[in-house]
Amino acid sequence: MLDPKLVRSEPQTIAAALVIKGFTLDVEKLNQLEVLRRDLQEKAQSLQAERNAYAKSMGKAMGEAKARGEDIEPLKAKGEALKLACGEAEDALNDVQRQLDEYLSGVPNTPDPEVPAGASEDDNVEIRRWGEPRVFDFEVKDHVDLGAQLGLLDFETATKITGSRFAVMRGEIARLHRALIQFMLNTHSQEHGYQEINVPYMVNSDSLFGTGQLPKFEEDLFKLSDERNFYLIPTAEVPVTNVYRDEILDANQLPVKFVCHTPCFRSEAGSYGKDTRGMIRQHQFEKVELVQFVKPEDATETLEQLTGHAETILQKLGLPYRTIILCGGDLGFSAARTYDIEVWLPSQQRYREISSCSNFRDFQARRLKARWRNPETGKPELLNTLNGSGLAVGRTLLAVMENYQQADGSIVIPDVLQPYMGGQRSIG
RNA sequence: GGAGGGAUGGCUGAGCGGUUGAAAGCACCGGUCUUGAAAACCGGCGUAUCGAGAGGUACCCAGGGUUCGAAUCCCUGUCCCUCCGCCA
């Protein structure tokens, strides 16, 4: 959520900033509601003040009236009238306030000034590349064929068990998948200073509102059908960022850095026909997520560091990648700036997203009421939140399979993963 | 699943239906004292929102209700604790 005060005082500035994101701020509607709100609030509050003052005076007045043997009913009647008038004014105010909240909670975050203009992913800008795509002297296979040949990656069985967009891994591929998770968790916790955290995979709607998935993007989520209204998490970002919902942190606790491995569940509504082959786009996949809570002044630098932490994993695995900055039109709802890291896939002869690292500034924190006490002001102030994949495990697995494949269909295990594979050097 | 108890400011913890936005302690901030620190003493210290300010309003888990008036009474929900049962 944007700062309502800022939206109120500088609607044109905000509207201009949102143009780059392809969002049209309805300044007219906001102004109308705001004028109405101010008027109703003034009215309601003065009535409340009157009602409160009267109620306070009543105790004594009634005692005196009784002592004189007078009728108390007229005194009560006036209180009753005040109560009714107050109630009406409050209802009217609440109604307008709700309309304002509803509208504001649907307005996306404003992008950083450095975010390039553009309508779609075609306008994203590459900012660096690492590694040289390997030159193969044989015809490369994709991970689906490689996995099938090994007999260790099986989409048909997953379809039988559940449906499309699921996978079954067996044996050494399942172990390699697990090895990647361990490797990522260890690297981030031991070398990059993140605390490992394990969280629920189901969350309530308050948590989803806090990180911005609700109310606008419910169709992307799996919702459980019982009366508790839980959802399966689409990313660890949701439970981990909500660790500090409604909390006030001490300055000396900052920065907070969490690394978390979870499965992620996405309905992928609206992506019919996209990436239907293989593990690229699944309803269930695993991810190691990095989440940070920082002081506002540190957020810009933190995004660079966090993106670097994710890139380190690819470097250690020896997988070529490039890093791009998303243009305004491709930027997510809650993000002010996002870097995507894309890994080279030989079977597709192009780079594919494997991590997304974002700075949300105080947009999520305002929804979450996640704050810190600034020693300089002594006041609670909003934190800044950031997160990034470090990395998407399924996509990393297929990148390893494809980039490390041999002519005979076997797969060489990258050096850094061999300790997690009992010293094994190749599969198949 | 059964039976009880509870939810109050950063933390602990008092609160009779009206004078309680809320005692007290801790923590924290400022000051006195001290070479410095500690101790002691004095003062300050919830959050949000409206207002230039004075000040107003809302909030004592959440949502309803009773009442002229609710942190306090009633109902529903959520969460926590204790005991019994069941169970990975």
XYZ file of N, CA and C in Angstrom, chain A residues 16-220:
615
model
N 1.730 10.072 -12.030
C 2.775 10.093 -13.058
C 3.730 8.910 -12.885
N 4.076 8.611 -11.627
C 4.994 7.505 -11.356
C 4.380 6.170 -11.741
N 3.056 6.081 -11.641
C 2.395 4.808 -11.917
C 2.165 4.571 -13.409
N 2.266 5.634 -14.183
C 2.076 5.493 -15.630
C 3.041 4.457 -16.193
N 4.269 4.489 -15.698
C 5.299 3.594 -16.195
C 4.944 2.133 -15.913
N 4.090 1.941 -14.895
C 3.657 0.585 -14.564
C 2.366 0.216 -15.304
N 1.890 1.143 -16.101
C 0.673 0.869 -16.859
C -0.574 0.976 -16.014
N -0.489 1.699 -14.901
C -1.649 1.842 -14.025
C -2.144 3.280 -14.053
N -3.445 3.434 -14.235
C -4.021 4.770 -14.238
C -4.666 5.056 -12.894
N -4.101 6.003 -12.188
C -4.652 6.379 -10.887
C -5.854 7.287 -11.110
N -6.966 6.913 -10.488
C -8.191 7.698 -10.646
C -8.183 8.862 -9.657
N -7.479 9.916 -10.029
C -7.301 11.059 -9.130
C -8.635 11.706 -8.794
N -9.489 11.786 -9.805
C -10.807 12.386 -9.631
C -11.583 11.675 -8.527
N -11.635 10.349 -8.636
C -12.379 9.538 -7.672
C -11.782 9.677 -6.279
N -10.451 9.655 -6.224
C -9.781 9.793 -4.931
C -10.109 11.118 -4.272
N -10.058 12.184 -5.071
C -10.346 13.504 -4.528
C -11.761 13.596 -3.987
N -12.691 13.046 -4.759
C -14.096 13.082 -4.321
C -14.258 12.363 -2.994
N -13.700 11.156 -2.926
C -13.829 10.372 -1.701
C -13.143 11.074 -0.536
N -12.026 11.701 -0.840
C -11.244 12.364 0.205
C -12.006 13.548 0.794
N -12.616 14.355 -0.075
C -13.413 15.488 0.395
C -14.555 14.986 1.269
N -15.193 13.930 0.786
C -16.315 13.331 1.508
C -15.849 12.816 2.868
N -14.719 12.137 2.849
C -14.183 11.555 4.072
C -13.909 12.639 5.114
N -13.255 13.684 4.664
C -12.891 14.748 5.589
C -14.132 15.341 6.240
N -15.123 15.579 5.425
C -16.362 16.175 5.895
C -17.047 15.265 6.910
N -17.168 13.985 6.536
C -17.860 13.033 7.401
C -17.095 12.795 8.694
N -15.782 12.795 8.569
C -14.974 12.550 9.758
C -15.132 13.678 10.768
N -15.119 14.887 10.229
C -15.298 16.053 11.089
C -16.631 15.974 11.816
N -17.664 15.639 11.036
C -19.011 15.567 11.587
C -19.097 14.478 12.650
N -18.593 13.308 12.300
C -18.684 12.167 13.217
C -17.914 12.445 14.505
N -16.737 13.047 14.345
C -15.913 13.232 15.530
C -16.473 14.290 16.471
N -17.091 15.320 15.911
C -17.651 16.329 16.819
C -18.864 15.755 17.540
N -19.635 14.905 16.850
C -20.759 14.238 17.519
C -20.271 13.290 18.603
N -19.170 12.600 18.293
C -18.606 11.688 19.296
C -18.144 12.462 20.517
N -17.521 13.612 20.257
C -17.035 14.430 21.368
C -18.206 14.858 22.247
N -19.287 15.244 21.594
C -20.474 15.691 22.327
C -21.068 14.544 23.142
N -21.156 13.382 22.490
C -21.712 12.206 23.166
C -20.861 11.815 24.364
N -19.543 11.844 24.168
C -18.642 11.462 25.260
C -18.768 12.419 26.440
N -18.817 13.714 26.118
C -18.906 14.714 27.182
C -20.212 14.538 27.947
N -21.272 14.286 27.211
C -22.577 14.132 27.848
C -22.597 12.901 28.745
N -22.087 11.806 28.234
C -22.073 10.557 29.004
C -21.281 10.738 30.289
N -20.190 11.496 30.169
C -19.351 11.715 31.347
C -20.087 12.517 32.408
N -20.872 13.468 31.962
C -21.573 14.334 32.911
C -22.794 13.639 33.523
N -23.193 12.567 32.891
C -24.442 11.907 33.291
C -24.398 11.295 34.679
N -23.275 10.699 35.025
C -23.159 10.024 36.305
C -23.603 10.935 37.438
N -22.977 12.107 37.439
C -23.283 13.068 38.484
C -24.725 13.574 38.360
N -25.096 13.963 37.156
C -26.420 14.555 36.909
C -27.533 13.618 37.366
N -27.356 12.315 37.060
C -28.400 11.373 37.430
C -28.496 11.230 38.931
N -27.333 11.223 39.576
C -27.328 11.126 41.025
C -28.087 12.294 41.656
N -27.794 13.484 41.169
C -28.440 14.688 41.700
C -29.933 14.676 41.451
N -30.290 14.283 40.225
C -31.710 14.252 39.862
C -32.467 13.284 40.760
N -31.843 12.135 40.980
C -32.487 11.126 41.831
C -32.668 11.661 43.251
N -31.619 12.319 43.745
C -31.656 12.845 45.110
C -32.814 13.824 45.263
N -33.071 14.542 44.170
C -34.174 15.508 44.225
C -35.501 14.851 43.886
N -35.448 13.555 43.615
C -36.676 12.835 43.287
C -37.224 13.174 41.927
N -36.370 13.651 41.016
C -36.836 14.019 39.677
C -36.825 12.822 38.741
N -37.515 12.984 37.636
C -37.581 11.936 36.612
C -36.258 11.912 35.831
N -35.694 10.720 35.654
C -34.399 10.593 34.983
C -34.562 10.404 33.478
N -35.761 10.039 33.075
C -35.962 9.663 31.672
C -35.566 10.739 30.667
N -35.880 12.008 30.903
C -35.486 13.036 29.926
C -33.968 13.076 29.735
N -33.232 12.883 30.808
C -31.773 12.873 30.707
C -31.309 11.746 29.795
N -31.917 10.582 29.997
C -31.560 9.420 29.181
C -31.932 9.641 27.730
N -33.083 10.272 27.519
C -33.582 10.464 26.159
C -32.593 11.282 25.334
N -32.002 12.298 25.951
C -31.059 13.122 25.210
C -29.818 12.288 24.824
N -29.381 11.459 25.758
C -28.248 10.567 25.459
C -28.569 9.636 24.319
N -29.793 9.142 24.348
C -30.240 8.214 23.301
C -30.184 8.889 21.939
N -30.668 10.136 21.886
C -30.685 10.879 20.624
C -29.267 11.100 20.121
N -28.379 11.456 21.030
C -26.988 11.667 20.649
C -26.383 10.383 20.086
N -26.724 9.279 20.744
C -26.175 7.996 20.311
C -26.589 7.691 18.868
N -27.868 7.926 18.574
C -28.376 7.624 17.238
C -27.693 8.485 16.182
N -27.596 9.780 16.459
C -26.968 10.700 15.508
C -25.523 10.284 15.263
N -24.868 9.922 16.335
C -23.479 9.494 16.265
C -23.336 8.246 15.401
N -24.219 7.286 15.647
C -24.175 6.024 14.910
C -24.306 6.243 13.423
N -25.237 7.115 13.044
C -25.443 7.386 11.616
C -24.193 7.992 10.999
N -23.626 8.977 11.692
C -22.436 9.643 11.169
C -21.285 8.648 11.046
N -21.156 7.764 12.025
C -20.086 6.771 11.991
C -20.258 5.807 10.825
N -21.488 5.373 10.602
C -21.744 4.448 9.501
C -21.358 5.077 8.170
N -21.767 6.337 7.991
C -21.466 7.026 6.741
C -19.954 7.148 6.547
N -19.261 7.488 7.623
C -17.818 7.627 7.554
C -17.156 6.292 7.223
N -17.587 5.241 7.923
C -17.006 3.920 7.681
C -17.171 3.488 6.237
N -18.330 3.814 5.689
C -18.608 3.425 4.309
C -17.599 4.079 3.357
N -17.387 5.376 3.523
C -16.456 6.092 2.662
C -15.019 5.614 2.894
N -14.708 5.411 4.177
C -13.368 4.939 4.512
C -13.091 3.589 3.858
N -14.090 2.739 3.855
C -13.916 1.406 3.262
C -13.681 1.525 1.760
N -14.435 2.426 1.127
C -14.228 2.629 -0.317
C -12.814 3.115 -0.600
N -12.331 4.039 0.220
C -10.976 4.545 0.053
C -9.949 3.430 0.235
N -10.117 2.648 1.304
C -9.183 1.553 1.581
C -9.166 0.543 0.439
N -10.370 0.205 -0.023
C -10.464 -0.768 -1.106
C -9.731 -0.277 -2.337
N -9.939 0.984 -2.662
C -9.279 1.514 -3.856
C -7.770 1.554 -3.662
N -7.343 2.078 -2.514
C -5.907 2.230 -2.265
C -5.186 0.891 -2.195
N -5.851 -0.136 -1.652
C -5.162 -1.425 -1.533
C -5.025 -2.105 -2.891
N -5.691 -1.559 -3.902
C -5.548 -2.098 -5.252
C -4.582 -1.305 -6.121
N -3.977 -0.274 -5.537
C -3.024 0.542 -6.291
C -1.624 -0.053 -6.114
N -0.904 -0.294 -7.217
C 0.420 -0.917 -7.116
C 1.472 0.034 -6.571
N 2.616 -0.526 -6.234
C 3.720 0.279 -5.733
C 4.283 1.161 -6.841
N 4.819 2.297 -6.470
C 5.463 3.154 -7.466
C 6.878 2.643 -7.724
N 7.299 2.613 -8.993
C 8.624 2.104 -9.322
C 9.724 3.100 -8.970
N 10.926 2.574 -8.734
C 12.092 3.432 -8.552
C 12.303 4.255 -9.826
N 12.904 5.436 -9.683
C 13.139 6.288 -10.865
C 14.022 5.610 -11.922
N 14.882 4.696 -11.484
C 15.811 4.055 -12.431
C 15.155 2.974 -13.273
N 13.922 2.602 -12.934
C 13.258 1.522 -13.675
C 12.990 1.960 -15.106
N 13.437 1.156 -16.094
C 13.240 1.550 -17.487
C 11.764 1.493 -17.884
N 11.396 2.375 -18.808
C 10.036 2.350 -19.330
C 9.866 1.117 -20.199
N 8.609 0.740 -20.426
C 8.365 -0.407 -21.280
C 7.072 -1.085 -20.909
N 6.506 -1.799 -21.880
C 5.192 -2.373 -21.672
C 5.255 -3.841 -21.277
N 6.259 -4.561 -21.768
C 6.278 -6.002 -21.552
C 7.706 -6.478 -21.321
N 7.859 -7.801 -21.179
C 9.178 -8.354 -20.897
C 10.173 -8.068 -22.028
N 9.651 -7.728 -23.209
C 10.561 -7.404 -24.315
C 11.359 -6.133 -24.036
N 10.879 -5.332 -23.106
C 11.539 -4.058 -22.822
C 12.440 -4.109 -21.585
N 12.604 -5.302 -21.018
C 13.527 -5.435 -19.897
C 14.951 -5.215 -20.388
N 15.813 -4.757 -19.493
C 17.157 -4.372 -19.909
C 18.202 -5.252 -19.234
N 19.036 -5.882 -20.063
C 20.112 -6.721 -19.510
C 21.154 -5.832 -18.861
N 21.603 -6.200 -17.658
C 22.626 -5.381 -17.014
C 23.956 -6.106 -16.844
N 23.960 -7.426 -16.858
C 25.242 -8.151 -16.877
C 25.033 -9.605 -17.268
N 26.149 -10.207 -17.705
C 26.174 -11.609 -18.056
C 27.319 -12.286 -17.352
N 27.149 -13.571 -17.038
C 28.242 -14.333 -16.431
C 28.312 -15.695 -17.107
N 29.515 -16.130 -17.433
C 29.712 -17.475 -17.974
C 29.484 -17.563 -19.471
N 30.101 -18.541 -20.069
C 29.968 -18.772 -21.513
C 29.110 -20.009 -21.741
N 28.028 -19.874 -22.505
C 27.264 -21.080 -22.835
C 28.187 -22.125 -23.483
N 28.029 -23.350 -23.012
C 28.894 -24.435 -23.490
C 28.573 -24.764 -24.947
N 29.630 -25.093 -25.689
C 29.427 -25.521 -27.080
C 29.388 -27.040 -27.106
N 28.296 -27.570 -27.618
C 28.125 -29.032 -27.641
C 28.534 -29.585 -29.005
N 29.202 -30.754 -28.993
C 29.534 -31.377 -30.281
C 28.594 -32.537 -30.568
N 27.426 -32.492 -29.945
C 26.382 -33.475 -30.237
C 25.046 -32.771 -30.089
N 24.003 -33.447 -30.487
C 22.692 -32.812 -30.415
C 22.176 -32.829 -28.972
N 21.904 -31.639 -28.428
C 21.496 -31.590 -27.023
C 20.058 -32.069 -26.860
N 19.808 -32.663 -25.708
C 18.449 -33.054 -25.361
C 17.947 -32.082 -24.293
N 16.638 -31.988 -24.166
C 16.129 -31.196 -23.050
C 15.979 -32.099 -21.818
N 15.655 -31.506 -20.678
C 15.653 -32.285 -19.441
C 14.583 -33.366 -19.438
N 13.528 -33.161 -20.226
C 12.472 -34.165 -20.260
C 12.999 -35.453 -20.889
N 13.681 -35.301 -22.019
C 14.240 -36.483 -22.688
C 15.359 -37.103 -21.862
N 16.186 -36.244 -21.308
C 17.279 -36.761 -20.474
C 16.730 -37.561 -19.291
N 15.729 -36.990 -18.652
C 15.139 -37.644 -17.483
C 14.446 -38.946 -17.844
N 13.785 -38.947 -18.985
C 13.081 -40.151 -19.426
C 14.076 -41.262 -19.745
N 15.171 -40.882 -20.411
C 16.188 -41.863 -20.781
C 16.813 -42.493 -19.532
N 17.001 -41.665 -18.504
C 17.553 -42.168 -17.244
C 16.514 -42.972 -16.461
N 15.251 -42.750 -16.809
C 14.173 -43.396 -16.073
C 13.945 -42.792 -14.693
N 14.368 -41.556 -14.533
C 14.327 -40.959 -13.194
C 13.449 -39.707 -13.107
N 12.908 -39.295 -14.245
C 12.034 -38.110 -14.249
C 10.797 -38.498 -15.045
N 9.632 -38.373 -14.413
C 8.456 -39.058 -14.933
C 7.232 -38.158 -14.791
N 6.777 -37.637 -15.911
C 5.623 -36.739 -15.866
C 4.303 -37.491 -16.013
N 4.342 -38.643 -16.719
C 3.108 -39.417 -16.930
C 2.538 -39.895 -15.593
N 3.419 -40.428 -14.744
C 2.941 -40.937 -13.459
C 2.356 -39.812 -12.614
N 3.018 -38.635 -12.669
C 2.520 -37.491 -11.899
C 1.132 -37.094 -12.396
N 0.929 -37.177 -13.713
C -0.372 -36.843 -14.279
C -1.439 -37.814 -13.790
N -1.033 -39.083 -13.694
C -1.984 -40.081 -13.183
C -2.322 -39.801 -11.718
N -1.295 -39.548 -10.937
C -1.503 -39.332 -9.500
C -2.346 -38.090 -9.249
N -2.017 -37.022 -9.970
C -2.680 -35.746 -9.699
C -3.279 -35.138 -10.962
N -2.417 -34.733 -11.888
C -2.888 -34.084 -13.102
C -1.705 -33.469 -13.813
N -1.975 -32.574 -14.747
C -0.884 -31.973 -15.493
C -0.123 -30.985 -14.625
N 1.086 -30.654 -15.062
C 1.956 -29.712 -14.360
C 2.440 -30.227 -13.000
N 2.667 -31.535 -12.924
C 3.343 -32.095 -11.757
C 4.412 -33.048 -12.248
N 5.375 -33.337 -11.378
C 6.462 -34.234 -11.769
C 6.728 -35.253 -10.681
N 7.233 -36.426 -11.088
C 7.744 -37.410 -10.144
C 9.235 -37.569 -10.420
N 10.036 -37.425 -9.387
C 11.486 -37.633 -9.514
C 11.846 -38.885 -8.733
N 12.816 -39.629 -9.252
C 13.250 -40.828 -8.528
C 14.767 -40.856 -8.389
N 15.207 -41.700 -7.496
C 16.611 -42.077 -7.400
C 17.561 -40.901 -7.387
N 18.527 -40.926 -8.282
C 19.595 -39.934 -8.243
C 19.133 -38.533 -8.643
N 18.069 -38.463 -9.453
C 17.546 -37.134 -9.777
C 16.861 -36.532 -8.550
N 16.096 -37.362 -7.829
C 15.466 -36.885 -6.601
C 16.540 -36.450 -5.611
N 17.632 -37.199 -5.570
C 18.699 -36.867 -4.633
C 19.419 -35.591 -5.084
N 19.604 -35.446 -6.377
C 20.255 -34.229 -6.888
C 19.403 -32.994 -6.553
N 18.101 -33.164 -6.678
C 17.157 -32.109 -6.322
C 17.338 -31.731 -4.850
N 17.426 -32.738 -4.006
C 17.615 -32.505 -2.573
C 18.987 -31.893 -2.319
N 19.978 -32.348 -3.070
C 21.339 -31.821 -2.905
C 21.361 -30.321 -3.196
N 20.644 -29.917 -4.226
C 20.585 -28.497 -4.571
C 20.021 -27.678 -3.418
N 18.976 -28.208 -2.790
C 18.355 -27.500 -1.670
C 19.363 -27.339 -0.531
N 20.029 -28.432 -0.179
C 21.014 -28.379 0.918
C 22.129 -27.395 0.583
N 22.601 -27.489 -0.657
C 23.691 -26.623 -1.089
C 23.295 -25.148 -0.981
N 22.116 -24.835 -1.444
C 21.660 -23.434 -1.389
C 21.488 -22.963 0.051
N 20.822 -23.781 0.867
C 20.608 -23.395 2.270
C 21.938 -23.204 2.985
N 22.862 -24.119 2.770
C 24.160 -24.016 3.445
C 24.918 -22.779 2.987
N 24.920 -22.530 1.704
C 25.662 -21.379 1.190
C 25.121 -20.079 1.772
N 23.815 -19.930 1.745
C 23.232 -18.668 2.221
C 23.361 -18.513 3.733
N 23.205 -19.603 4.457
C 23.263 -19.478 5.919
C 24.704 -19.369 6.410
N 25.625 -20.062 5.750
C 26.998 -20.070 6.265
C 27.877 -18.984 5.635
N 27.609 -18.641 4.390
C 28.489 -17.667 3.722
C 27.853 -16.285 3.575
N 26.519 -16.222 3.556
C 25.886 -14.929 3.302
C 25.161 -14.362 4.519
N 25.227 -15.071 5.639
C 24.712 -14.509 6.889
C 23.201 -14.545 7.069
N 22.529 -15.482 6.398
C 21.080 -15.588 6.569
C 20.765 -16.609 7.660
N 19.696 -16.353 8.403
C 19.231 -17.349 9.359
C 18.232 -18.273 8.671
N 18.478 -19.581 8.825
C 17.537 -20.540 8.228
C 16.239 -20.516 9.027
N 15.141 -20.579 8.313
C 13.840 -20.547 9.006
C 12.904 -21.515 8.308
N 12.071 -22.179 9.102
C 11.118 -23.136 8.557
C 9.723 -22.684 8.972
N 8.822 -22.596 8.019
C 7.528 -21.937 8.262
C 6.369 -22.772 7.728
N 5.133 -22.398 8.098
C 3.958 -23.115 7.571
C 3.813 -22.945 6.058
N 3.276 -23.987 5.435
C 3.033 -23.941 3.988
C 1.596 -23.545 3.676
N 0.818 -23.353 4.719
C -0.537 -22.812 4.538
C -0.584 -21.497 5.306
N -1.280 -20.516 4.742
C -1.355 -19.212 5.404
C -2.780 -18.687 5.378
N -3.056 -17.722 6.244
C -4.383 -17.105 6.252
C -4.403 -15.886 5.325
N -5.582 -15.330 5.156
C -5.723 -14.268 4.157
C -5.031 -12.975 4.602
N -4.909 -12.755 5.908
C -4.202 -11.558 6.369
C -2.757 -11.561 5.874
N -2.123 -12.731 5.924
C -0.734 -12.825 5.477
C -0.627 -12.523 3.986
N -1.570 -13.028 3.209
C -1.540 -12.792 1.763
C -1.825 -11.338 1.422
N -2.646 -10.707 2.245
C -2.861 -9.274 2.032
C -1.575 -8.505 2.322
N -0.891 -8.915 3.366
C 0.315 -8.215 3.791
C 1.381 -8.152 2.712
N 1.555 -9.231 1.975
C 2.588 -9.230 0.947
C 2.041 -8.821 -0.422
N 0.727 -8.637 -0.533
C 0.168 -8.059 -1.747
C -0.475 -9.049 -2.716
N -0.529 -10.357 -2.354
C -1.182 -11.326 -3.252
C -2.693 -11.131 -3.233
N -3.226 -10.720 -2.093
C -4.652 -10.407 -1.988
C -4.777 -8.890 -1.820
N -5.870 -8.293 -2.268
C -7.060 -8.945 -2.803
C -7.018 -9.181 -4.311
N -5.994 -8.707 -5.004
C -6.063 -8.657 -6.467
C -5.751 -9.962 -7.190
N -4.989 -10.858 -6.563
C -4.460 -11.985 -7.335
C -4.873 -13.339 -6.791
N -6.092 -13.394 -6.286
C -6.565 -14.636 -5.676
C -6.578 -15.795 -6.666
N -6.805 -15.507 -7.963
C -6.920 -16.594 -8.935
C -5.601 -17.330 -9.156
N -4.490 -16.749 -8.693
C -3.191 -17.427 -8.830
C -2.946 -18.437 -7.716
